[in-house]
Structures are given as structure tokens and as C-alpha cells.
Coordinates of C-alpha atoms and ligand atoms in Angstrom, one line a residue:
X1 CA 145.1 154.6 140.4
X2 CA 143.3 151.9 142.4
X3 CA 145.6 149.3 144.1
X4 CA 145.1 145.9 142.6
X5 CA 145.2 142.7 144.6
X6 CA 148.1 140.3 143.8
X7 CA 147.4 137.7 141.1
X8 CA 148.1 134.2 142.4
X9 CA 149.8 132.1 139.8
X10 CA 149.2 128.4 139.3
X11 CA 152.0 127.5 136.8
X12 CA 151.9 124.9 134.0
X13 CA 155.5 123.9 134.3
X14 CA 158.7 124.0 136.4
X15 CA 161.7 121.8 136.6
X16 CA 162.4 122.6 140.3
X17 CA 162.4 118.9 141.4
X18 CA 165.1 118.1 138.9
X19 CA 167.1 121.1 140.2
X20 CA 166.8 120.0 143.8
X21 CA 167.8 116.4 142.9
X22 CA 170.8 117.5 140.9
X23 CA 171.9 120.0 143.5
X24 CA 171.8 117.5 146.3
X25 CA 175.3 116.5 147.4
X26 CA 176.9 119.2 145.2
X27 CA 178.3 122.6 146.4
X28 CA 175.0 124.1 145.2
X29 CA 173.0 122.0 147.7
X30 CA 170.3 124.1 149.3
X31 CA 167.0 124.0 151.2
X32 CA 164.0 124.8 149.1
X33 CA 162.8 126.8 152.1
X34 CA 165.8 129.2 152.1
X35 CA 166.3 132.0 149.6
X36 CA 168.9 130.9 147.0
X37 CA 170.8 133.0 144.5
X38 CA 170.8 130.4 141.7
X39 CA 167.7 128.7 140.1
X40 CA 164.3 130.3 139.7
X41 CA 162.1 128.8 142.5
X42 CA 162.5 128.5 146.2
X43 CA 160.0 129.1 149.0
X44 CA 160.8 132.7 149.8
X45 CA 160.9 133.8 146.2
X46 CA 157.7 131.8 145.4
X47 CA 155.9 133.7 148.1
X48 CA 157.3 137.0 146.8
X49 CA 155.9 136.2 143.3
X50 CA 152.4 135.0 144.5
X51 CA 153.3 131.5 143.2
X52 CA 150.4 129.3 144.3
X53 CA 151.8 126.1 142.9
X54 CA 151.7 124.3 139.6
X55 CA 152.7 121.2 137.6
X56 CA 155.9 120.0 139.1
X57 CA 157.8 118.2 136.3
X58 CA 159.6 114.9 136.7
X59 CA 162.0 115.2 133.8
X60 CA 164.9 112.9 133.1
X61 CA 167.6 114.6 130.9
X62 CA 169.4 112.5 128.3
X63 CA 172.8 114.0 129.5
X64 CA 172.2 112.6 133.0
X65 CA 171.4 109.1 131.6
X66 CA 174.6 109.2 129.7
X67 CA 176.6 110.9 132.6
X68 CA 177.9 113.4 130.2
X69 CA 178.4 117.1 130.7
X70 CA 175.8 119.3 129.1
X71 CA 177.1 121.0 125.9
X72 CA 174.7 123.2 124.1
X73 CA 173.8 121.9 120.6
X74 CA 175.1 118.4 121.3
X75 CA 172.8 115.8 119.8
X76 CA 173.4 113.7 122.9
X77 CA 171.2 116.1 124.8
X78 CA 168.2 114.5 122.8
X79 CA 169.4 110.9 122.8
X80 CA 166.8 108.2 123.8
X81 CA 166.9 106.9 127.4
X82 CA 166.0 103.5 128.8
X83 CA 162.9 102.7 130.8
X84 CA 164.9 101.5 133.8
X85 CA 166.9 104.6 134.0
X86 CA 163.9 106.9 133.5
X87 CA 161.9 105.1 136.1
X88 CA 164.6 105.1 138.7
X89 CA 165.2 108.8 138.3
X90 CA 161.4 109.6 138.2
X91 CA 161.1 107.8 141.6
X92 CA 163.9 110.0 142.9
X93 CA 162.2 113.2 141.6
X94 CA 158.9 112.1 143.1
X95 CA 160.7 111.6 146.4
X96 CA 161.9 115.2 146.3
X97 CA 158.3 116.3 146.1
X98 CA 157.3 114.1 149.0
X99 CA 160.3 115.4 150.9
X100 CA 159.1 119.0 150.5
X101 CA 155.6 118.1 151.7
X102 CA 157.0 116.1 154.6
X103 CA 159.3 119.0 155.7
X104 CA 156.7 121.7 155.7
X105 CA 153.1 120.2 155.3
X106 CA 151.5 123.4 156.4
X107 CA 152.9 125.2 153.2
X108 CA 153.6 122.5 150.6
X109 CA 151.1 119.9 149.4
X110 CA 150.8 117.2 146.7
X111 CA 147.4 117.6 145.0
X112 CA 145.5 114.8 143.3
X113 CA 142.2 116.5 142.4
X114 CA 141.0 120.0 141.4
X115 CA 139.3 120.0 144.8
X116 CA 142.8 119.5 146.4
X117 CA 144.2 122.3 144.3
X118 CA 141.4 124.8 145.3
X119 CA 141.8 123.8 149.0
X120 CA 145.5 124.3 148.8
X121 CA 145.1 127.7 147.3
X122 CA 142.5 128.7 149.9
X123 CA 144.7 127.7 152.8
X124 CA 147.8 129.3 151.2
X125 CA 149.8 126.1 150.7
X126 CA 151.8 125.7 147.5
X127 CA 150.0 123.1 145.3
X128 CA 152.2 120.5 143.6
X129 CA 150.6 118.6 140.7
X130 CA 153.0 115.8 139.8
X131 CA 153.8 115.6 136.0
X132 CA 156.0 113.4 133.9
X133 CA 157.8 115.2 131.1
X134 CA 158.6 112.4 128.5
X135 CA 156.9 109.1 129.3
X136 CA 160.1 106.9 129.1
X137 CA 159.4 105.6 132.6
X138 CA 156.1 104.1 131.5
X139 CA 156.1 100.5 130.3
X140 CA 153.9 99.4 127.3
X141 CA 151.6 97.4 129.7
X142 CA 151.0 100.5 131.8
X143 CA 151.8 98.7 135.1
X144 CA 154.1 101.6 136.0
X145 CA 151.4 104.2 135.0
X146 CA 149.0 102.7 137.5
X147 CA 151.7 102.5 140.2
X148 CA 152.7 106.1 139.7
X149 CA 149.1 107.2 139.6
X150 CA 148.6 105.6 143.0
X151 CA 151.5 107.7 144.3
X152 CA 150.1 111.0 143.0
X153 CA 151.0 111.2 139.3
X154 CA 148.3 113.3 137.6
X155 CA 149.8 114.6 134.3
X156 CA 152.0 113.2 131.5
X157 CA 153.8 114.8 128.6
X158 CA 154.0 111.9 126.2
X159 CA 157.4 113.0 124.9
X160 CA 160.2 115.5 125.6
X161 CA 162.1 116.8 122.6
X162 CA 163.4 113.2 121.8
X163 CA 161.9 110.0 120.5
X164 CA 160.5 107.2 122.8
X165 CA 158.2 104.2 122.3
X166 CA 155.1 106.5 122.4
X167 CA 156.1 109.1 119.8
X168 CA 158.5 111.8 118.7
X169 CA 159.3 115.2 120.1
X170 CA 159.8 118.4 118.2
X171 CA 163.4 119.7 118.2
X172 CA 164.3 123.2 119.7
X173 CA 164.9 124.7 116.2
X174 CA 163.9 128.1 115.0
X175 CA 162.6 129.0 112.5
X176 CA 161.0 125.7 111.9
X177 CA 157.6 124.2 111.5
X178 CA 156.6 121.9 114.4
X179 CA 155.9 119.2 111.7
X180 CA 159.3 117.7 112.1
X181 CA 158.7 114.0 112.4
X182 CA 156.4 111.0 113.1
X183 CA 153.2 111.1 115.2
X184 CA 152.2 108.8 118.0
X185 CA 152.9 105.1 117.8
X186 CA 150.1 102.6 118.5
X187 CA 151.5 102.4 122.1
X188 CA 151.3 106.2 122.3
X189 CA 147.6 106.2 121.3
X190 CA 147.0 103.5 123.9
X191 CA 148.8 105.6 126.5
X192 CA 146.4 108.6 125.7
X193 CA 143.4 106.3 126.1
X194 CA 144.8 104.8 129.4
X195 CA 145.5 108.4 130.8
X196 CA 141.9 109.5 129.8
X197 CA 140.5 106.5 131.6
X198 CA 142.7 106.7 134.7
X199 CA 142.3 110.5 135.2
X200 CA 145.8 111.6 134.1
X201 CA 146.1 114.7 132.0
X202 CA 147.8 114.4 128.6
X203 CA 150.1 117.3 127.7
X204 CA 150.9 118.1 124.1
X205 CA 153.9 120.4 124.7
X206 CA 157.1 119.0 123.0
X207 CA 155.1 116.8 120.6
X208 CA 155.6 117.0 116.8
X209 CA 152.7 118.4 114.9
X210 CA 151.6 114.9 113.7
X211 CA 151.7 113.7 117.4
X212 CA 149.6 116.7 118.4
X213 CA 146.9 115.8 115.8
X214 CA 147.0 112.2 116.9
X215 CA 146.3 113.3 120.5
X216 CA 143.5 115.6 119.3
X217 CA 141.9 112.6 117.5
X218 CA 142.3 110.0 120.3
X219 CA 141.8 112.0 123.5
X220 CA 138.3 112.7 124.9
X221 CA 139.5 115.5 127.1
X222 CA 140.3 119.2 126.5
X223 CA 143.7 119.6 124.9
X224 CA 146.4 121.2 127.1
X225 CA 149.8 122.5 126.3
X226 CA 151.5 123.1 129.7
X227 CA 154.4 125.2 128.4
X228 CA 154.2 126.3 124.7
X229 CA 153.9 129.6 122.9
X230 CA 152.5 131.0 119.7
X231 CA 154.3 130.0 116.4
X232 CA 152.9 133.1 114.7
X233 CA 155.0 135.3 117.1
X234 CA 158.1 133.0 117.5
X235 CA 158.4 130.4 114.7
X236 CA 160.1 127.7 116.9
X237 CA 159.3 124.1 116.3
X238 CA 158.3 124.0 120.0
X239 CA 155.5 126.5 119.5
X240 CA 151.9 126.0 118.4
X241 CA 150.6 127.1 115.0
X242 CA 147.3 128.9 114.7
X243 CA 145.7 125.7 113.4
X244 CA 146.8 123.9 116.6
X245 CA 145.6 126.8 118.8
X246 CA 142.3 126.7 117.1
X247 CA 142.0 123.0 117.8
X248 CA 142.9 123.5 121.4
X249 CA 140.2 126.3 121.7
X250 CA 137.6 124.0 120.1
X251 CA 138.4 121.3 122.7
X252 CA 138.0 123.8 125.5
X253 CA 141.7 123.5 126.3
X254 CA 144.4 125.7 127.8
X255 CA 148.0 126.8 126.8
X256 CA 150.5 127.9 129.4
X257 CA 152.9 130.7 128.3
X258 CA 156.5 129.4 128.4
X259 CA 159.1 132.0 129.6
X260 CA 162.0 130.5 127.7
X261 CA 163.5 133.4 125.6
X262 CA 164.1 131.2 122.6
X263 CA 160.4 130.3 122.5
X264 CA 159.3 133.9 123.1
X265 CA 161.6 136.0 120.8
X266 CA 160.8 136.5 117.1
X267 CA 164.4 135.7 116.3
X268 CA 164.4 132.6 118.5
X269 CA 167.7 133.6 120.1
X270 CA 169.1 132.6 123.5
X271 CA 169.2 136.2 124.7
X272 CA 167.9 137.1 128.3
X273 CA 167.6 140.8 127.2
X274 CA 164.0 140.1 126.2
X275 CA 161.4 142.8 127.1
X276 CA 158.1 142.0 128.9
X277 CA 156.5 143.3 125.7
X278 CA 157.5 140.1 123.9
X279 CA 155.6 138.1 126.5
X280 CA 152.6 140.4 126.2
X281 CA 152.7 139.9 122.5
X282 CA 152.3 136.1 122.9
X283 CA 149.5 136.5 125.5
X284 CA 147.7 138.8 123.1
X285 CA 147.9 136.3 120.3
X286 CA 146.9 133.4 122.5
X287 CA 143.9 135.2 123.9
X288 CA 143.0 136.2 120.4
X289 CA 143.0 132.5 119.2
X290 CA 142.0 130.7 122.5
X291 CA 139.7 133.2 124.1
X292 CA 140.0 134.4 127.7
X293 CA 139.5 130.9 129.1
X294 CA 142.3 129.3 127.1
X295 CA 145.4 131.1 128.3
X296 CA 147.5 130.5 131.4
X297 CA 151.1 130.4 132.6
X298 CA 153.7 127.6 132.0
X299 CA 156.9 129.3 133.0
X300 CA 159.4 126.5 132.7
X301 CA 161.2 128.0 135.7
X302 CA 164.4 126.1 136.6
X303 CA 164.5 124.6 133.1
X304 CA 165.0 127.6 130.9
X305 CA 166.5 131.1 130.2
X306 CA 163.9 133.6 131.4
X307 CA 163.7 137.3 130.3
X308 CA 165.8 139.5 132.5
X309 CA 162.8 141.7 133.6
X310 CA 161.3 138.6 135.2
X311 CA 164.5 137.1 136.5
X312 CA 162.9 134.4 138.7
X313 CA 159.6 133.4 140.3
X314 CA 159.6 136.6 142.4
X315 CA 159.3 138.5 139.1
X316 CA 155.8 137.1 138.1
X317 CA 154.0 140.3 139.3
X318 CA 155.9 142.3 136.7
X319 CA 154.3 140.3 133.9
X320 CA 150.8 140.9 135.3
X321 CA 151.7 144.6 135.7
X322 CA 152.8 144.7 132.1
X323 CA 149.5 143.0 131.1
X324 CA 147.6 145.6 133.1
X325 CA 149.3 148.4 131.4
X326 CA 148.3 146.8 128.1
X327 CA 144.7 147.0 129.1
X328 CA 144.0 143.6 130.7
X329 CA 141.3 143.7 133.4
X330 CA 141.6 142.1 136.8
X331 CA 139.2 139.2 136.0
X332 CA 141.2 138.2 132.9
X333 CA 144.4 138.4 134.9
X334 CA 143.0 136.0 137.5
X335 CA 142.0 133.6 134.8
X336 CA 145.4 133.7 133.2
X337 CA 147.1 133.5 136.7
X338 CA 145.3 130.4 138.0
X339 CA 141.6 130.0 137.2
X340 CA 142.0 128.7 133.6
X341 CA 144.3 125.9 134.8
X342 CA 142.0 125.0 137.7
X343 CA 138.9 125.0 135.4
X344 CA 140.5 122.7 132.7
X345 CA 141.8 120.3 135.3
X346 CA 138.4 120.1 136.8
X347 CA 136.7 119.7 133.3
X348 CA 139.3 116.9 132.6
X349 CA 137.7 114.9 135.4
X350 CA 140.4 115.4 138.1
Ligands
ZN401 ZN1 159.8 121.3 128.6

């Protein structure tokens, strides 16, 4: 068998900045540049997995805002948060990204354009595209949006799985239709227009189905779902129905495969004993609906329970090996690995 070149991965979603921020000052404090045993991404393991960078989420959990311990299934996990709190925390998460770049500028870089992303990949630096997951930090006049844009923000998920002034998020429920609540508010539609104008990507992951269709109607850019899966394979409210996938395809958009077992498994269970086969089944379905240009990776590393055969970022090559065995050719693997994200970011005007 011919040896195949490694597949670089530009990833649609990770929660590593939050992980670093929460670990700081705790007994889990660590350097990103040293191999850790907990979490999914650090520099040595990223290199081992051919991780070339991705959307680095700035996500503010409800439980932090309420200073409560995380308890699975607690409705407090999805409670609304205030703008002040969200903005303060978002600035701290952004500072974590700047600190990574400042510590090792030869290997870590914050990217603002698709040209920046390509240059980073060509020079073997890990590319960070700053993303807000849940737009609570943004005020209705969008002064914060412009300020964060100036500091490097290039992507926004309008909601996380909770309500804010812009719209409602789909709960993590399975089986369930994603049509669980209201769509975008008028402010939400304005935010989509403002992002289109400014050059900020609008991410539909976590939106209710009504919110999704509102974005599809208002946005002039290709639709992207940074970390969502196929509802036809795993009927979670967080996944995308075939109708939604068809709309994404029609817009020239991209969906990143989420590695969270509860969004992968047919039974929607939190069970890390999930075979690579289940991931391949989603990719097969996504390629079927979206075409070879519409499918990418959106791991959710450091924010989810990943299948045991993957383990952490260093396990990425195992997914590509499984896809190879399922008959995927090298060109398609490179598209799924990084080229489709780079292309849609460029076609979105960044
Ligand atoms: Zn998420």
C-alpha cells in the first residue's frame, strides 16, 4: 500500500481557550506548550494529530456566570447570562489567545483573513480564528461587535443552547426535532446583517430550526455550521435535518463534524465507547447531502466527550484512516481536513 501524506486539519470548533482560562490558578494549571494528560488539545498533541488550527471559541458557560458547580441535566447550565459578565469573560478568553501568540509567535498566530490562514498553514503555525459561541457579549447597538472585530473577532455563533436577545438555542435533547423554540429576534436579524457587512462569519450551530431559517433568509453569505451533525443519523435537537443540510448545500456552505458522542450516536447517549464507524456514517451522510465541498471537521475538543478511538487531538489521523478504509480518496480527505473551511471562509469575504 502506498504511504499517504498526513492530512492537516483546520477545525471548526474547540473550547481550549475556556479550558486554559478555567485551569489557570487551579491545580490543573498547565502550559499549552507542554503535553497534558487532561483536556483534548495542547501543542505537542496538536502536532501529533496534524492539527493546523481552527475556530477558537470564546464561550461563557452559564454555570460560571452563576458560580455554581456543574451538575449534568441541571437547567441552570442553560440559564441566560448578562452582557456585562459575558463581555468581561470574552475579553479574558481573547487574552488567552493573545497570550499563546505572544509566548510562541513562531508557532501560534491569530488570523483575520483567509490569506492569513493560508500563510499560517504554509509556515506551519497553528492558526487561531477567534469565534464567539453565544453572542451575549454583544450589545444591541453593536459597538462591542466593532470593538471585538478590531481585536480579531471573525466569527459568531448567534446563540449557544440558551436564549439571548438575538434568538434561542436548541437544547441537547435526543431524540428531538431541532424545531424547539422561537427564531431570531429583530435584533438577531440585525446582527446577521451587521456581521455580513463587517466581515464576521455567522455560525448556525446551536440555533433552533426557526432561527436557522431566519439566518438562511437574511444572510447573504454561505451558511456554515461549525460543529453540527446529521439528524438523519443521530436525532439530537443539536443536529441538522436533511432539509437544513440541503439549504446549506444550496448556499455553498460547510458543516463541521462534531465529535461529541451524544451528537454522533444513534441512541444519543453519553457513551465514549463509540466506534469510528459512527463518525464515518455521519461523514457519508453529510457528503451525500452537501457534496464533497460541504463537509469539514468541527471537533468540539475540550468541550465534549469524544469517542475513545479518537481520545484527543492526537487521534485525528485515526478518523482519516477510517475514512480511507471506507474508500475516501486523498483529495477528498484534504477537502474535509482543511480545504473546505478555507474555501468557505474566503468565499465569505474574509
Ligand atoms: Zn458548542
